[in-house]
Amino acid sequence: MRRVTLTQFLIEQQRKGLMGADLRLLIEVVARAVKAIAVNVSKGALAGVLGEAGSDNVQGEAQKKLDVIANDILIQANEWGGHLAAMASEEVEEIRPISGDYPKGAYLLLFDPLDGSSNIDVNISVGTIFSVLRCPEGVATPTEADFMQPGTAQVASGYSVYGPSTQLVLTVGDGVHGFTLDREMGSFIYTHPYMTIPEDTKEYAINGSNERFWEAPVQRYVRELRDGKEGPRGKDFNTRWVASMVADVHRILTRGGVFLYPLDSKMKDKGGKLRLMYEANPMAMIVEAAGGAATTGRERILDIQPTKLHQRVPVVLGSKNEVELVTRYHQEG
Ligand code: FDP
């Protein structure tokens, strides 16, 4: 069997006119950083990388050592290549313009270096999420305002999941494609062409401990799922909650399902739990490109006009018919 590497795949995409050389380079650099992060994640306790870093991130959450390591790897890998005008990380308050020592490129890169990091110490899958925007025309030194583009403006997005195998999943708009890291060869191999999400599912993912804080439409939806065959849905549903968004979304891309991190009364003033620019937008682009849907319960995620770099939003994504039902329940109030 012919093994297609990520590099070959990207060159073929470029030949089809789906991306330029600079976007190809950008994705290759991100993939290289992902390999370096995978090495650190997989060494675990042997490399002394587990545990707290002793600092808080911009979100006020305790940083793990691997959060800091993954963030540094992504910044160092991407800043000198000439393909970026600026970067923004979930772990860092301000955007990071490309230093004057290096040439500037046409793109803005946003990333969540290590998503699900509260799972690291217990050896459960974590991941990296990234989103690529175009730097507005004529802007030589981007500011935060230049990042305030809706998810529909993303030119590419992707994530890696560091699990039993390391996988990289990405889209440049033309379908969703998955690659598995061949650790011996050190290269990503194209293993999952055109990943699709079935419209219907019997699996849902939500942190049920928050039930009493949810809004009525979400309480109604989840209650009906739990009522199973005897309830209005007339079928049994199963729960899966890894509590690493990448792992939960990856399962949905592999076999369907619906993922909810809805608004709840504990975090209403923050707008939600997950971050629009680093989590919701890139995952929504992938999910839609795979035939699924992604909303806040009220509106399509990709249509949101961001107002803040670290903005949070409620998230409902996955199998289309379930996402549409949750959204309808919100409309009905
Ligand atoms: P984490 O805080 O561990 O980084 O990014 C937020 C996130 O993980 C998601 O990956 C995950 O889906 C969610 O939070 C888990 O939230 P709960 O702890 O509330 O279950």
PDB file of C-alpha atoms in Angstrom, residues 62-196:
ATOM      1  CA  ALA A  62      -3.154  26.895  37.185  1.00  0.00           C
ATOM      2  CA  GLN A  63      -0.711  26.124  34.385  1.00  0.00           C
ATOM      3  CA  LYS A  64       0.724  22.657  34.067  1.00  0.00           C
ATOM      4  CA  LYS A  65       4.396  22.312  33.168  1.00  0.00           C
ATOM      5  CA  LEU A  66       3.341  20.802  29.844  1.00  0.00           C
ATOM      6  CA  ASP A  67       1.072  23.805  29.099  1.00  0.00           C
ATOM      7  CA  VAL A  68       4.142  26.016  29.290  1.00  0.00           C
ATOM      8  CA  ILE A  69       6.363  23.598  27.333  1.00  0.00           C
ATOM      9  CA  ALA A  70       3.777  23.163  24.542  1.00  0.00           C
ATOM     10  CA  ASN A  71       3.252  26.924  24.308  1.00  0.00           C
ATOM     11  CA  ASP A  72       7.016  27.557  23.992  1.00  0.00           C
ATOM     12  CA  ILE A  73       7.405  24.825  21.361  1.00  0.00           C
ATOM     13  CA  LEU A  74       4.658  26.325  19.175  1.00  0.00           C
ATOM     14  CA  ILE A  75       6.001  29.865  19.456  1.00  0.00           C
ATOM     15  CA  GLN A  76       9.620  28.909  18.761  1.00  0.00           C
ATOM     16  CA  ALA A  77       8.671  26.688  15.816  1.00  0.00           C
ATOM     17  CA  ASN A  78       6.503  29.319  14.158  1.00  0.00           C
ATOM     18  CA  GLU A  79       8.132  32.667  14.736  1.00  0.00           C
ATOM     19  CA  TRP A  80      11.083  32.564  12.361  1.00  0.00           C
ATOM     20  CA  GLY A  81       9.593  30.878   9.246  1.00  0.00           C
ATOM     21  CA  GLY A  82       8.296  34.021   7.537  1.00  0.00           C
ATOM     22  CA  HIS A  83       4.724  32.739   7.146  1.00  0.00           C
ATOM     23  CA  LEU A  84       3.135  34.618  10.072  1.00  0.00           C
ATOM     24  CA  ALA A  85       2.373  38.220  10.949  1.00  0.00           C
ATOM     25  CA  ALA A  86       1.438  37.409  14.565  1.00  0.00           C
ATOM     26  CA  MET A  87       0.338  34.650  16.936  1.00  0.00           C
ATOM     27  CA  ALA A  88      -2.074  34.372  19.842  1.00  0.00           C
ATOM     28  CA  SER A  89      -2.103  31.655  22.477  1.00  0.00           C
ATOM     29  CA  GLU A  90      -4.780  30.661  24.933  1.00  0.00           C
ATOM     30  CA  GLU A  91      -2.048  30.668  27.578  1.00  0.00           C
ATOM     31  CA  VAL A  92      -0.874  34.234  26.966  1.00  0.00           C
ATOM     32  CA  GLU A  93      -2.774  37.471  27.560  1.00  0.00           C
ATOM     33  CA  GLU A  94      -1.464  39.573  24.681  1.00  0.00           C
ATOM     34  CA  ILE A  95      -0.981  38.714  21.026  1.00  0.00           C
ATOM     35  CA  ARG A  96       2.591  38.024  19.945  1.00  0.00           C
ATOM     36  CA  PRO A  97       3.705  39.973  16.861  1.00  0.00           C
ATOM     37  CA  ILE A  98       6.563  38.465  14.878  1.00  0.00           C
ATOM     38  CA  SER A  99       9.839  39.990  16.063  1.00  0.00           C
ATOM     39  CA  GLY A 100      11.635  42.426  13.761  1.00  0.00           C
ATOM     40  CA  ASP A 101      14.478  39.882  13.438  1.00  0.00           C
ATOM     41  CA  TYR A 102      12.337  37.727  11.150  1.00  0.00           C
ATOM     42  CA  PRO A 103      10.405  38.278   7.915  1.00  0.00           C
ATOM     43  CA  LYS A 104       6.642  38.721   8.276  1.00  0.00           C
ATOM     44  CA  GLY A 105       4.029  36.652   6.475  1.00  0.00           C
ATOM     45  CA  ALA A 106       0.370  36.875   5.565  1.00  0.00           C
ATOM     46  CA  TYR A 107      -1.225  34.779   8.323  1.00  0.00           C
ATOM     47  CA  LEU A 108      -2.295  34.965  11.941  1.00  0.00           C
ATOM     48  CA  LEU A 109      -2.004  31.756  13.979  1.00  0.00           C
ATOM     49  CA  LEU A 110      -4.042  31.075  17.118  1.00  0.00           C
ATOM     50  CA  PHE A 111      -3.602  28.030  19.324  1.00  0.00           C
ATOM     51  CA  ASP A 112      -4.555  26.247  22.482  1.00  0.00           C
ATOM     52  CA  PRO A 113      -1.182  24.555  23.097  1.00  0.00           C
ATOM     53  CA  LEU A 114      -2.445  21.797  25.384  1.00  0.00           C
ATOM     54  CA  ASP A 115      -6.189  21.364  25.613  1.00  0.00           C
ATOM     55  CA  GLY A 116      -7.597  19.202  28.398  1.00  0.00           C
ATOM     56  CA  SER A 117      -4.469  19.706  30.439  1.00  0.00           C
ATOM     57  CA  SER A 118      -6.171  18.774  33.714  1.00  0.00           C
ATOM     58  CA  ASN A 119      -6.022  15.230  32.285  1.00  0.00           C
ATOM     59  CA  ILE A 120      -2.240  15.122  31.812  1.00  0.00           C
ATOM     60  CA  ASP A 121      -1.319  13.852  35.233  1.00  0.00           C
ATOM     61  CA  VAL A 122      -3.727  10.914  34.951  1.00  0.00           C
ATOM     62  CA  ASN A 123      -2.413   9.802  31.532  1.00  0.00           C
ATOM     63  CA  ILE A 124      -5.594  10.594  29.589  1.00  0.00           C
ATOM     64  CA  SER A 125      -5.515  12.006  26.052  1.00  0.00           C
ATOM     65  CA  VAL A 126      -4.848  15.722  25.605  1.00  0.00           C
ATOM     66  CA  GLY A 127      -4.330  17.736  22.436  1.00  0.00           C
ATOM     67  CA  THR A 128      -3.363  20.915  20.593  1.00  0.00           C
ATOM     68  CA  ILE A 129      -5.913  23.026  18.678  1.00  0.00           C
ATOM     69  CA  PHE A 130      -5.029  25.655  16.051  1.00  0.00           C
ATOM     70  CA  SER A 131      -6.764  28.175  13.834  1.00  0.00           C
ATOM     71  CA  VAL A 132      -5.381  30.200  10.919  1.00  0.00           C
ATOM     72  CA  LEU A 133      -6.667  33.624   9.869  1.00  0.00           C
ATOM     73  CA  ARG A 134      -5.403  35.956   7.168  1.00  0.00           C
ATOM     74  CA  CYS A 135      -3.726  39.122   8.380  1.00  0.00           C
ATOM     75  CA  PRO A 136      -5.821  42.017   7.036  1.00  0.00           C
ATOM     76  CA  GLU A 137      -4.461  43.575   3.840  1.00  0.00           C
ATOM     77  CA  GLY A 138      -1.949  46.384   4.396  1.00  0.00           C
ATOM     78  CA  VAL A 139      -1.418  45.669   8.121  1.00  0.00           C
ATOM     79  CA  ALA A 140       2.310  45.490   8.832  1.00  0.00           C
ATOM     80  CA  THR A 141       2.110  45.230  12.625  1.00  0.00           C
ATOM     81  CA  PRO A 142      -1.074  43.444  13.677  1.00  0.00           C
ATOM     82  CA  THR A 143      -2.870  44.319  16.881  1.00  0.00           C
ATOM     83  CA  GLU A 144      -5.568  42.398  18.764  1.00  0.00           C
ATOM     84  CA  ALA A 145      -8.197  44.156  16.601  1.00  0.00           C
ATOM     85  CA  ASP A 146      -6.827  42.376  13.501  1.00  0.00           C
ATOM     86  CA  PHE A 147      -7.635  39.012  15.120  1.00  0.00           C
ATOM     87  CA  MET A 148     -11.299  39.958  15.618  1.00  0.00           C
ATOM     88  CA  GLN A 149     -12.535  37.979  12.608  1.00  0.00           C
ATOM     89  CA  PRO A 150     -15.470  35.563  12.646  1.00  0.00           C
ATOM     90  CA  GLY A 151     -14.828  31.829  12.349  1.00  0.00           C
ATOM     91  CA  THR A 152     -16.028  31.891   8.734  1.00  0.00           C
ATOM     92  CA  ALA A 153     -12.813  33.809   7.945  1.00  0.00           C
ATOM     93  CA  GLN A 154     -10.566  30.928   9.068  1.00  0.00           C
ATOM     94  CA  VAL A 155      -8.450  29.602   6.191  1.00  0.00           C
ATOM     95  CA  ALA A 156      -7.462  26.436   8.019  1.00  0.00           C
ATOM     96  CA  SER A 157      -7.888  24.783  11.374  1.00  0.00           C
ATOM     97  CA  GLY A 158      -6.886  21.575  13.031  1.00  0.00           C
ATOM     98  CA  TYR A 159      -6.044  19.694  16.165  1.00  0.00           C
ATOM     99  CA  SER A 160      -3.790  16.936  17.332  1.00  0.00           C
ATOM    100  CA  VAL A 161      -4.722  14.353  19.892  1.00  0.00           C
ATOM    101  CA  TYR A 162      -1.986  12.757  22.004  1.00  0.00           C
ATOM    102  CA  GLY A 163      -3.570   9.407  22.755  1.00  0.00           C
ATOM    103  CA  PRO A 164      -2.534   5.768  22.258  1.00  0.00           C
ATOM    104  CA  SER A 165      -1.400   7.138  18.890  1.00  0.00           C
ATOM    105  CA  THR A 166      -0.771  10.779  17.998  1.00  0.00           C
ATOM    106  CA  GLN A 167      -3.170  11.990  15.332  1.00  0.00           C
ATOM    107  CA  LEU A 168      -3.374  15.248  13.438  1.00  0.00           C
ATOM    108  CA  VAL A 169      -6.706  16.279  11.939  1.00  0.00           C
ATOM    109  CA  LEU A 170      -7.039  19.298   9.694  1.00  0.00           C
ATOM    110  CA  THR A 171      -9.137  21.149   7.169  1.00  0.00           C
ATOM    111  CA  VAL A 172      -8.440  23.901   4.686  1.00  0.00           C
ATOM    112  CA  GLY A 173     -12.122  23.902   3.748  1.00  0.00           C
ATOM    113  CA  ASP A 174     -12.129  20.879   1.425  1.00  0.00           C
ATOM    114  CA  GLY A 175     -13.114  18.086   3.841  1.00  0.00           C
ATOM    115  CA  VAL A 176     -11.451  16.917   7.027  1.00  0.00           C
ATOM    116  CA  HIS A 177      -8.323  14.795   6.847  1.00  0.00           C
ATOM    117  CA  GLY A 178      -6.634  12.737   9.555  1.00  0.00           C
ATOM    118  CA  PHE A 179      -2.997  11.656   9.879  1.00  0.00           C
ATOM    119  CA  THR A 180      -1.357   9.221  12.295  1.00  0.00           C
ATOM    120  CA  LEU A 181       2.175   9.773  13.554  1.00  0.00           C
ATOM    121  CA  ASP A 182       4.553   6.981  12.639  1.00  0.00           C
ATOM    122  CA  ARG A 183       6.843   7.366  15.648  1.00  0.00           C
ATOM    123  CA  GLU A 184       9.736   5.346  14.158  1.00  0.00           C
ATOM    124  CA  MET A 185       9.767   7.308  10.901  1.00  0.00           C
ATOM    125  CA  GLY A 186       8.853  10.609  12.573  1.00  0.00           C
ATOM    126  CA  SER A 187       6.264  11.406   9.909  1.00  0.00           C
ATOM    127  CA  PHE A 188       2.522  11.859   9.784  1.00  0.00           C
ATOM    128  CA  ILE A 189       0.825   9.312   7.499  1.00  0.00           C
ATOM    129  CA  TYR A 190      -2.511  10.016   5.807  1.00  0.00           C
ATOM    130  CA  THR A 191      -4.817   7.479   7.461  1.00  0.00           C
ATOM    131  CA  HIS A 192      -8.267   9.124   7.635  1.00  0.00           C
ATOM    132  CA  PRO A 193      -9.372  10.751   4.364  1.00  0.00           C
ATOM    133  CA  TYR A 194     -12.577  12.820   4.319  1.00  0.00           C
ATOM    134  CA  MET A 195     -13.731  12.177   7.897  1.00  0.00           C
ATOM    135  CA  THR A 196     -17.480  12.590   8.206  1.00  0.00           C
TER     136      THR A 196
END
